[in-house]
PDB file of C-alpha atoms in Angstrom:
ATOM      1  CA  UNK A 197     120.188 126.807 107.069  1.00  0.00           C
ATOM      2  CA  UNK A 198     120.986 126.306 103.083  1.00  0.00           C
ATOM      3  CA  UNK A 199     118.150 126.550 101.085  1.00  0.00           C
ATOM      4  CA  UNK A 200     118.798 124.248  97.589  1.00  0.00           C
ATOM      5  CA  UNK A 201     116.459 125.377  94.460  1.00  0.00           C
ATOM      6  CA  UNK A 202     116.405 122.664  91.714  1.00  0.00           C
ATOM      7  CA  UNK A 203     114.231 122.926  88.522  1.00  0.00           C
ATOM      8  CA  UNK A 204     111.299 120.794  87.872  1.00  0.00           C
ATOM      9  CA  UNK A 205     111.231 120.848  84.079  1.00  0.00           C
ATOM     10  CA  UNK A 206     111.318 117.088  82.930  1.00  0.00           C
ATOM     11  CA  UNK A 207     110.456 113.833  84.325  1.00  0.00           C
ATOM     12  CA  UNK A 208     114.672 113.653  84.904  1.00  0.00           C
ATOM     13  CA  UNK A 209     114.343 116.727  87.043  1.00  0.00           C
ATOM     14  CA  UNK A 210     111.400 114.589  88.914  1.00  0.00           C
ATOM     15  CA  UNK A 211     113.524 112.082  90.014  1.00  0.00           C
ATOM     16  CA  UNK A 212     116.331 114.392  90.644  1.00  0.00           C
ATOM     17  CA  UNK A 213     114.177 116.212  93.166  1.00  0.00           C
ATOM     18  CA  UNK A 214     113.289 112.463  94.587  1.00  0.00           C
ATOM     19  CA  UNK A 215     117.332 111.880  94.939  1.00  0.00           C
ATOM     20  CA  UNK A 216     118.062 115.209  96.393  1.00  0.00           C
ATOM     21  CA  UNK A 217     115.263 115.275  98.897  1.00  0.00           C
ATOM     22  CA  UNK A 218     116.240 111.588 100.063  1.00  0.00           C
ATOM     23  CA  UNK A 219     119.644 112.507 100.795  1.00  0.00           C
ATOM     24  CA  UNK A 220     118.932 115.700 102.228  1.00  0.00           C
ATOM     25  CA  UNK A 221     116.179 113.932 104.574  1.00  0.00           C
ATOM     26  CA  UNK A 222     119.201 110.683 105.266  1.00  0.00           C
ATOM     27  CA  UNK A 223     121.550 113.472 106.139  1.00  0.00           C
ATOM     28  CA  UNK A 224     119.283 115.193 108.539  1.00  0.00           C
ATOM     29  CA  UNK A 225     119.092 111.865 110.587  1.00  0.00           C
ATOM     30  CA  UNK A 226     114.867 111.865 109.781  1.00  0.00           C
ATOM     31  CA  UNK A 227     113.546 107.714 109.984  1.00  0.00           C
ATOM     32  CA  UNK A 228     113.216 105.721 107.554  1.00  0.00           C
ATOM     33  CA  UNK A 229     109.520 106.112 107.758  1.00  0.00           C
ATOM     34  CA  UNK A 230     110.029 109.953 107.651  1.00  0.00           C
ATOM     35  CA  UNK A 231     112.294 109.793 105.083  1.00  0.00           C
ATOM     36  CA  UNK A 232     109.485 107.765 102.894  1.00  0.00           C
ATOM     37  CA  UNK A 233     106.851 110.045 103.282  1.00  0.00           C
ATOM     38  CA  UNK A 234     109.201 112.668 102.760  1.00  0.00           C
ATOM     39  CA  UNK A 235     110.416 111.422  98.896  1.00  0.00           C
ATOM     40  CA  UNK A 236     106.873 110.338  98.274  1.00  0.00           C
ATOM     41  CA  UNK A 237     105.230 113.346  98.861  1.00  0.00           C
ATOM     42  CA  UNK A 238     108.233 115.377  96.782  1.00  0.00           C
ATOM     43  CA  UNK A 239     107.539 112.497  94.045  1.00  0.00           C
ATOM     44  CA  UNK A 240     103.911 113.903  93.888  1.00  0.00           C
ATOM     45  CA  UNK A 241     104.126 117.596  94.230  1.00  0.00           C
ATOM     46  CA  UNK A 242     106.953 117.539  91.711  1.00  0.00           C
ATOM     47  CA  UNK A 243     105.110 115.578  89.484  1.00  0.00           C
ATOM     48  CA  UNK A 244     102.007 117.958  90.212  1.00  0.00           C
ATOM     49  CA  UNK A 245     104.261 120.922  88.948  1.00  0.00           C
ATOM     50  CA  UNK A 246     105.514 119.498  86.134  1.00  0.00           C
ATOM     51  CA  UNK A 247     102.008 117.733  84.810  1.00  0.00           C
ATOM     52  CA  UNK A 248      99.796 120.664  85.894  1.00  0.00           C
ATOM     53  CA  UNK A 249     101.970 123.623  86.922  1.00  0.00           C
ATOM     54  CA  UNK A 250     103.914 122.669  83.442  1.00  0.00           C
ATOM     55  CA  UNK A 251     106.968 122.861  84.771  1.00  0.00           C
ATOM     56  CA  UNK A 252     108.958 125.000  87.537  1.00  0.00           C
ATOM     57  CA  UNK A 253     110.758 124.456  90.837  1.00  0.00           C
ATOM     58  CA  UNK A 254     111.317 123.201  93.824  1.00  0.00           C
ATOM     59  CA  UNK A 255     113.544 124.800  97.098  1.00  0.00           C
ATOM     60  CA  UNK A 256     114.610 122.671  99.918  1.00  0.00           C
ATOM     61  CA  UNK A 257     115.353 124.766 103.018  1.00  0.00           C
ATOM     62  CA  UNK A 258     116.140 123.114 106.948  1.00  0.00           C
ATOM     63  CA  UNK A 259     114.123 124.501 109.843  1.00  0.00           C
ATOM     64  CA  UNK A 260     114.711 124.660 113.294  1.00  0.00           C
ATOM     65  CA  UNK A 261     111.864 125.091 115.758  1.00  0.00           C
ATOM     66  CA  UNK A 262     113.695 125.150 118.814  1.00  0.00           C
ATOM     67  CA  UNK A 263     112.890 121.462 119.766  1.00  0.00           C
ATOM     68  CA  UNK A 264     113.363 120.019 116.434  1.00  0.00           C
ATOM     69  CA  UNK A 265     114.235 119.968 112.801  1.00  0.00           C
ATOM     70  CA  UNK A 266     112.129 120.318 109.543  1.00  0.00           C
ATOM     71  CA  UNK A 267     112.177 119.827 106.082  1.00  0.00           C
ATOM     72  CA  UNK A 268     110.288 122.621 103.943  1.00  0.00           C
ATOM     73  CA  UNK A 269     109.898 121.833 100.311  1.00  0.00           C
ATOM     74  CA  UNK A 270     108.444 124.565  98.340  1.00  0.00           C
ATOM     75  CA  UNK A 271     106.793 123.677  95.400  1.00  0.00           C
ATOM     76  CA  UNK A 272     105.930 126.737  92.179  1.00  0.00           C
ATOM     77  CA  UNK A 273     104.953 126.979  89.178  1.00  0.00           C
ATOM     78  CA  UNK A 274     103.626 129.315  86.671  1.00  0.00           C
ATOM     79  CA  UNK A 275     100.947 127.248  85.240  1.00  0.00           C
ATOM     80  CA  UNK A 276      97.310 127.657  84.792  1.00  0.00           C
ATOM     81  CA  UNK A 277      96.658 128.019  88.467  1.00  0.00           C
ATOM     82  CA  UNK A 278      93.528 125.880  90.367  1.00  0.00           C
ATOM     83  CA  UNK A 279      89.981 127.066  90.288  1.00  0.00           C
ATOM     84  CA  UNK A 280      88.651 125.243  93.133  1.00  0.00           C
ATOM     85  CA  UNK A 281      91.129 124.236  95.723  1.00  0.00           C
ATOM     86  CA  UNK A 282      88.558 122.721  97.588  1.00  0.00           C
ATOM     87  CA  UNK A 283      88.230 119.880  95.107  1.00  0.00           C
ATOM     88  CA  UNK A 284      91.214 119.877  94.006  1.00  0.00           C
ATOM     89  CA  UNK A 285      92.217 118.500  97.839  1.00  0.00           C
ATOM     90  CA  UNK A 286      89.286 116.017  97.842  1.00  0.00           C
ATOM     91  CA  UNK A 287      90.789 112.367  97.164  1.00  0.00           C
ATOM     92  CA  UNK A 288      89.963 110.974  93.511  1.00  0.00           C
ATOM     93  CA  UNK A 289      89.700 114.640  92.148  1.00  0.00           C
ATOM     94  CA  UNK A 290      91.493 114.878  88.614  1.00  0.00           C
ATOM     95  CA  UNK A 291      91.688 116.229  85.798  1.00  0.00           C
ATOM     96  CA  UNK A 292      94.991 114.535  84.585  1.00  0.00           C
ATOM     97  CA  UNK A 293      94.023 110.936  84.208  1.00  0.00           C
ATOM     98  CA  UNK A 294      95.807 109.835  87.452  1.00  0.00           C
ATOM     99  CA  UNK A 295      94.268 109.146  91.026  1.00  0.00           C
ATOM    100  CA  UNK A 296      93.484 112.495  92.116  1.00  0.00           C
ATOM    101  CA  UNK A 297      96.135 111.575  95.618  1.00  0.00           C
ATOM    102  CA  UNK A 298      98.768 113.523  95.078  1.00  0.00           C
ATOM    103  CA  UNK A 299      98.031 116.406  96.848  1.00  0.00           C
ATOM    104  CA  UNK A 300      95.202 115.236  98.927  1.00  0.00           C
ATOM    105  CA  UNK A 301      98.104 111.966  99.506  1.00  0.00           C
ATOM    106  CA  UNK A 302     100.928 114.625 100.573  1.00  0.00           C
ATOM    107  CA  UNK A 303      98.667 116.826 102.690  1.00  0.00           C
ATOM    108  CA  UNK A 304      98.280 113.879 104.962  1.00  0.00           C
ATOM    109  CA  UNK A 305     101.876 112.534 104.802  1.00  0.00           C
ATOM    110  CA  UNK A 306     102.923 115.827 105.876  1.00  0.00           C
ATOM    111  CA  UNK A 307     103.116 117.823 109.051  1.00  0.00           C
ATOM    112  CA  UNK A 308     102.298 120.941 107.700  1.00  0.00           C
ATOM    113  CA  UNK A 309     100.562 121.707 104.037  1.00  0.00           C
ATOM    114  CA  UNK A 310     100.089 125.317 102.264  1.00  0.00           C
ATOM    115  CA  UNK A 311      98.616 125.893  99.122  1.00  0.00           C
ATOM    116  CA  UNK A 312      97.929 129.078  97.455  1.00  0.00           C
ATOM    117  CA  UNK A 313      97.019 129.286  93.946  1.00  0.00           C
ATOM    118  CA  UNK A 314      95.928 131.750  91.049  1.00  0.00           C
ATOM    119  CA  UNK A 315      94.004 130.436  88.012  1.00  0.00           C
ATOM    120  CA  UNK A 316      96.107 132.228  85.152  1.00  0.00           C
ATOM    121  CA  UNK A 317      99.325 132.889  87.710  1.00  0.00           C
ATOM    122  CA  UNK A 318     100.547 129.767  89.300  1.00  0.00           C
ATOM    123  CA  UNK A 319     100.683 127.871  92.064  1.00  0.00           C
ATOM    124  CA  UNK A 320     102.887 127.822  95.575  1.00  0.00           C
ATOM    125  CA  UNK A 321     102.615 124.067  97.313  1.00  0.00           C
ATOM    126  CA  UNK A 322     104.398 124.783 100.518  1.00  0.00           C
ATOM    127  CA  UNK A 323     105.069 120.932 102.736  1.00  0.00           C
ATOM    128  CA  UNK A 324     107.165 120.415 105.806  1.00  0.00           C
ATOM    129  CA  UNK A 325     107.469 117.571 107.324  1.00  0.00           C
ATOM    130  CA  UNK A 326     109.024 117.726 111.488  1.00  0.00           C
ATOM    131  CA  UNK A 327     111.566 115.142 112.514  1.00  0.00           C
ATOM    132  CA  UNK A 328     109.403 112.469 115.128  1.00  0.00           C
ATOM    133  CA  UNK A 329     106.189 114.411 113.896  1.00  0.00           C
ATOM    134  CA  UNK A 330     103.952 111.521 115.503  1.00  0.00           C
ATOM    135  CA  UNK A 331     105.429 111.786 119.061  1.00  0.00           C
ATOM    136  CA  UNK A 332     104.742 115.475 119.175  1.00  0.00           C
ATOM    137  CA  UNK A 333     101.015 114.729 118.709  1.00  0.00           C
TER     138      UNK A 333
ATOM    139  CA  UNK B  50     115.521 105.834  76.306  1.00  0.00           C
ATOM    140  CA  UNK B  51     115.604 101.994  75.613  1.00  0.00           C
ATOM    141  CA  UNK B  52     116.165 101.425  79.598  1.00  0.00           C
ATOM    142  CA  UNK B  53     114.192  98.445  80.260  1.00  0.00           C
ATOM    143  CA  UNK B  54     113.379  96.385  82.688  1.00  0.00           C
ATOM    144  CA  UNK B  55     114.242  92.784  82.273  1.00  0.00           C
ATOM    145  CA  UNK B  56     111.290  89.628  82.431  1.00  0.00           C
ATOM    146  CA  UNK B  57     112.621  86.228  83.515  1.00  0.00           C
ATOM    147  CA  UNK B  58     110.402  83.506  82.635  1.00  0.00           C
ATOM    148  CA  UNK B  59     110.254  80.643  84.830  1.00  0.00           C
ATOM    149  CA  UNK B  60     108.066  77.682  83.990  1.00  0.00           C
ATOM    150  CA  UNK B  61     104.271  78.998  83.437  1.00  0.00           C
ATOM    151  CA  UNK B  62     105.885  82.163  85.395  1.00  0.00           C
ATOM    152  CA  UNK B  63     107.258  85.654  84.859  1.00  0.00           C
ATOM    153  CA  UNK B  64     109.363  87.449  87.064  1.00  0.00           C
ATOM    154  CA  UNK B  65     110.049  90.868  87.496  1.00  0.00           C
ATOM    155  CA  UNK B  66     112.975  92.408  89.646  1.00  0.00           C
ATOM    156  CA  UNK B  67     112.991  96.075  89.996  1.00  0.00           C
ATOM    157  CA  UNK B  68     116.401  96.715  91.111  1.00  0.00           C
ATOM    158  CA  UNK B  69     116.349 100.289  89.698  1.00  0.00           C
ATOM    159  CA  UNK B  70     115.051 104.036  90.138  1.00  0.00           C
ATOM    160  CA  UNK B  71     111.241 103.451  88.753  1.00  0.00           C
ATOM    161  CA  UNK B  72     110.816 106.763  86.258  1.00  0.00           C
ATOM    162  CA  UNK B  73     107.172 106.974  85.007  1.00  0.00           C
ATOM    163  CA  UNK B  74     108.438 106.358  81.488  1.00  0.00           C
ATOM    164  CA  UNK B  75     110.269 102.823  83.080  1.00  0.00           C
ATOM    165  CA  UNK B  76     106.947 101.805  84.697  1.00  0.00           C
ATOM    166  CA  UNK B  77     105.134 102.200  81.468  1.00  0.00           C
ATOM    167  CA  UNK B  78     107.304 100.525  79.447  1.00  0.00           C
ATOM    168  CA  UNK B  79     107.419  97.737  81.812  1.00  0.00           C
ATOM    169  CA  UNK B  80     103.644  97.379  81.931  1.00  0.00           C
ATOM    170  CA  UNK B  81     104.104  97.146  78.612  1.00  0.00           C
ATOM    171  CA  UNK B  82     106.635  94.371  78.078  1.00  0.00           C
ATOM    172  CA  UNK B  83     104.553  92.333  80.783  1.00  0.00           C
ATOM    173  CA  UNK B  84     100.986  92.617  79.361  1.00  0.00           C
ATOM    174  CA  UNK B  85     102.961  91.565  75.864  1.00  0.00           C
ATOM    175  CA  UNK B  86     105.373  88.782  77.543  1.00  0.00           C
ATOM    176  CA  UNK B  87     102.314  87.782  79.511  1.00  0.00           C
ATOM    177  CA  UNK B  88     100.166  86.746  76.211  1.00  0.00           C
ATOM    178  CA  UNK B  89     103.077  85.832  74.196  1.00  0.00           C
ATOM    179  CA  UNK B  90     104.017  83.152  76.801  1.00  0.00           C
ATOM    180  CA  UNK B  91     100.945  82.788  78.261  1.00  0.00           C
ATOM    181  CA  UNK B  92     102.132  82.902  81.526  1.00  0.00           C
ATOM    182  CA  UNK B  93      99.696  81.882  84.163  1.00  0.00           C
ATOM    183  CA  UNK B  94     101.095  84.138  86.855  1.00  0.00           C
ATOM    184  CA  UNK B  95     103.584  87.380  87.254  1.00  0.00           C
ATOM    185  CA  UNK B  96     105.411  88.021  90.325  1.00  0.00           C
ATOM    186  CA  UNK B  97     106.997  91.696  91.054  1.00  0.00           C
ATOM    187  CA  UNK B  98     109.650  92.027  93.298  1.00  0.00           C
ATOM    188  CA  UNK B  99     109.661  95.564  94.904  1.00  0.00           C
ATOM    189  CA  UNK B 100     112.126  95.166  97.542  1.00  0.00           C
ATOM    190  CA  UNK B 101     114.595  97.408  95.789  1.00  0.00           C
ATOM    191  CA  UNK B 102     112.348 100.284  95.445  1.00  0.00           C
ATOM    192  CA  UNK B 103     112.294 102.740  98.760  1.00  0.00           C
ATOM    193  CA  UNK B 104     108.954 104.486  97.343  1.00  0.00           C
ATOM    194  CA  UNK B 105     105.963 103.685  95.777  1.00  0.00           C
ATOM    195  CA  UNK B 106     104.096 106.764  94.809  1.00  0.00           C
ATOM    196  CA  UNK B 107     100.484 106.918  93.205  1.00  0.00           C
ATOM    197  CA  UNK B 108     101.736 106.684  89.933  1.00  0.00           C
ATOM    198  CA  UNK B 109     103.832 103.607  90.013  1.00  0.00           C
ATOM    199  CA  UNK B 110     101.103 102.244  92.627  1.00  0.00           C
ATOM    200  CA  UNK B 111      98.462 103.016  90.251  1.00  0.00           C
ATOM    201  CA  UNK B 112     100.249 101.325  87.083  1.00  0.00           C
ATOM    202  CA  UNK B 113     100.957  98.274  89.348  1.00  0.00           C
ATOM    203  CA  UNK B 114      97.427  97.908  89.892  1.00  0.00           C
ATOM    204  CA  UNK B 115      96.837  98.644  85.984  1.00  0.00           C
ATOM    205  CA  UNK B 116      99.257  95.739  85.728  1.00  0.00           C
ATOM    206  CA  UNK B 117      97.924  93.244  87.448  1.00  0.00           C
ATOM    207  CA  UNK B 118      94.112  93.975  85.826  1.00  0.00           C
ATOM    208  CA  UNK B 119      95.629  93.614  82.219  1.00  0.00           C
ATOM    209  CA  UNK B 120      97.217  90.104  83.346  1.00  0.00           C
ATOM    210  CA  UNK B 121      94.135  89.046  84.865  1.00  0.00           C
ATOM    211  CA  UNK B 122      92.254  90.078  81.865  1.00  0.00           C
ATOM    212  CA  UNK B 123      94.818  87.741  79.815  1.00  0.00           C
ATOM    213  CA  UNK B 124      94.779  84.733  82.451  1.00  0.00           C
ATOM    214  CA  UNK B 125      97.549  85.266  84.635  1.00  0.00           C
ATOM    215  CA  UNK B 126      97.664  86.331  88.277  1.00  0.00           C
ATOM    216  CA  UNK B 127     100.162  88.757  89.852  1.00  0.00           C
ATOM    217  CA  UNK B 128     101.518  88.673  92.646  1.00  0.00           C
ATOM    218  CA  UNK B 129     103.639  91.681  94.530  1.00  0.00           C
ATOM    219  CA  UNK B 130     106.491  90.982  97.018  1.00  0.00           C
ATOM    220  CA  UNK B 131     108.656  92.440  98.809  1.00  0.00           C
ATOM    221  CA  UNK B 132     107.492  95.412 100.051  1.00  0.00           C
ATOM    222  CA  UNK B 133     109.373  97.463 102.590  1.00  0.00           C
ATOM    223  CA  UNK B 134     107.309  98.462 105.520  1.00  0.00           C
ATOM    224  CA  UNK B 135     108.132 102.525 105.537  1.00  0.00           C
ATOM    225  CA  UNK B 136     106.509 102.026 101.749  1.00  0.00           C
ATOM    226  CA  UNK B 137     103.246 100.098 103.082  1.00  0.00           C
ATOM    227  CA  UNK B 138     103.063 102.516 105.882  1.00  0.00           C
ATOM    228  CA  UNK B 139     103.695 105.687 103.366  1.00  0.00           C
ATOM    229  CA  UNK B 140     101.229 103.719 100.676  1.00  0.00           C
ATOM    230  CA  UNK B 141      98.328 103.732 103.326  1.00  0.00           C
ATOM    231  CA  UNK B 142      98.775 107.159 104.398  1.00  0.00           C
ATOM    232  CA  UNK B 143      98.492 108.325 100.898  1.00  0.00           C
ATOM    233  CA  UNK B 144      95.534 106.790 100.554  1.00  0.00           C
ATOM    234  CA  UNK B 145      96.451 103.835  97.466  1.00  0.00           C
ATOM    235  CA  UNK B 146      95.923 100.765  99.269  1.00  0.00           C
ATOM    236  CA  UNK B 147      96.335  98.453  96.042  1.00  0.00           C
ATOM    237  CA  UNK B 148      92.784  97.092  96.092  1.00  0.00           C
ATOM    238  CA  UNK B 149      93.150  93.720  93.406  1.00  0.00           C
ATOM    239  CA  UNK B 150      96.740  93.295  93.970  1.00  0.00           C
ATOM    240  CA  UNK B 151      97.966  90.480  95.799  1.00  0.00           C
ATOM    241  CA  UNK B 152     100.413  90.646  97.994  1.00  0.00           C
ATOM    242  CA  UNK B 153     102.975  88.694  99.391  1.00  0.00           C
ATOM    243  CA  UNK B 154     106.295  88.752 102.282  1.00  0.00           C
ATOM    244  CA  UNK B 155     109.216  87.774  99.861  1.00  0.00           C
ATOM    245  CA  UNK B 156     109.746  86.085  96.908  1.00  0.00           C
ATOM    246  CA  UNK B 157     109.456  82.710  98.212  1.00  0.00           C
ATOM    247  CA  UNK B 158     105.999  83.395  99.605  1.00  0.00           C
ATOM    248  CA  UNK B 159     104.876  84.759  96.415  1.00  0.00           C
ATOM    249  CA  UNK B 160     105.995  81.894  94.013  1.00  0.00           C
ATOM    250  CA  UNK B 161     104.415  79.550  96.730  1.00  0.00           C
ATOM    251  CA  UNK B 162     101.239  82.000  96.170  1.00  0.00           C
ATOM    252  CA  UNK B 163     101.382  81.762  92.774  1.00  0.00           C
ATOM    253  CA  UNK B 164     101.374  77.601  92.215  1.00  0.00           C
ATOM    254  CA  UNK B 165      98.143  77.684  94.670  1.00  0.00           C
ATOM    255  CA  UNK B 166      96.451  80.135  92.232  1.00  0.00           C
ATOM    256  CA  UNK B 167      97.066  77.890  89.453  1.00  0.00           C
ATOM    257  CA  UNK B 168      96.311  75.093  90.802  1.00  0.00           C
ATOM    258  CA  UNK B 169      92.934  76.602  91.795  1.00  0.00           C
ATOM    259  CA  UNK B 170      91.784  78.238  89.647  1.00  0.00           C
ATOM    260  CA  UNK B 171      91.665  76.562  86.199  1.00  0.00           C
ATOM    261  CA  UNK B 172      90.742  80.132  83.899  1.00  0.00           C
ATOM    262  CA  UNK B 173      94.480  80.969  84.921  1.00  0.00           C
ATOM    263  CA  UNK B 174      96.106  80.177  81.993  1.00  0.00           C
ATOM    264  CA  UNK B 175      96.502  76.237  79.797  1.00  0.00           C
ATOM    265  CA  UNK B 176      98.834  74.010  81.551  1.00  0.00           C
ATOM    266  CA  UNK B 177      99.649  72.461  78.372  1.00  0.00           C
ATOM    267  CA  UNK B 178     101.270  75.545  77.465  1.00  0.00           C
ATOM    268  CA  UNK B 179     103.773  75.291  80.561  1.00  0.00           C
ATOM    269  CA  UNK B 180     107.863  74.299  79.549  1.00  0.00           C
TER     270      UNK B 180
END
């Protein structure tokens, strides 16, 4: 299982992570559905990071759960960290002038969602997203 | 940085073809061109065609709807095609479900859209402007 770290430094390196997740995601045979909501929710979080978190990385790492595959994206920065997480999940919250979906957006396109954050420190956006997700419901 | 994305006009129309990777900077630039192109021209009606693009996140959702209110604002309608259904699905899911944008299957759907707009709704636009 290859873990890939790529920087998030630039609105370049934004659609870089976009490219590399989608091929990662084509290459581990997820849907095209999955593999959507998989390069959408990167396209936020990596935006998040580089907007908010001002700047840092992303690492890309396959997991096996013994009936199927996952994607893990792991999203950190060194930023300003978030003061409420609570609101900072509710839809429409911002304080960047966009919707406020991103990661209220990727929590739901995703199977699992971590966030961990410390105003002053940074924050750790942890996603994965199973292969067939919905039939295991 | 002067990657742009090209108008077509067509009659009282514009037409927009994203055939590439949408950066935010692109999507910008293109709203842009359109809101200018749109009152230059005074185009009655805009038609984006998205079938190229494999993901619409909130950003380039959100500027498309930012696009279609400034075009409204000058006269015009827009209309949306050619949306793939993993991006509707994904859209929904996120929770950006386009409220003000219309929508339509392809592009032929969405230019027949368009001439019923004009035709009824007389604010869209001054026929007399038309080529």
């Amino acid at each position: 299982m290859r873990a890939e770290q790529l920087p998030i430094r630039s609105p370049d390196d934004v659609a870089r992570v976009r490219q590399a997740v989608r091929s990662r995601a084509q290459a581990m045979g997820y849907s095209v559905v999955e593999q959507t909501k998989l390069v959408t929710a990167a396209s936020e979080l990596a935006r998040n990071t580089l907007v908010y978190g001002l700047g840092g990385s992303v690492e890309m790492q396959e997991l096996e759960d013994g009936f199927t595959q996952g994607l893990q994206l792991v999203f950190e920065d060194q930023g300003p960290g978030i003061d409420d997480l609570d609101q900072a999940l509710t839809d429409g919250f911002t304080t960047g002038g966009g919707m406020g979906l991103g990661l209220s957006g990727s929590r739901r396109l995703m199977s699992e969602f971590d966030i961990q954050s410390t105003p002053g420190a940074g924050t750790r956006v942890a996603v994965v997203l199973w292969k067939r997700a919905g039939a295991r419901r | 940085m002067s990657e742009r994305i090209p108008i077509l006009k067509m009659g009282p129309f514009l037409l927009v073809t994203i055939q590439v990777e949408l950066h935010d900077q692109l999507v910008l630039t293109l709203q842009d061109d359109l809101t200018e192109q749109v009152a230059r021209h005074r185009a009655q009606g805009v038609m984006i065609d998205i079938s190229a693009l494999d993901i619409v996140d909130s950003f380039i959702g959100r500027t498309l709807a930012h696009i279609a209110s400034l075009t409204r604002l000058l006269g015009a309608s827009t209309v949306l095609v050619g949306m793939r259904p993993a991006v509707a699905i994904t859209l929904v899911e996120l929770g950006l479900t386009l409220p003000g944008i219309r929508t339509a299957l392809n592009v032929e759907r969405g230019m027949e859209l368009l001439q019923r707009l004009v035709e009824t709704d007389p604010a869209a636009g001054s026929p007399s402007d038309a080529c």
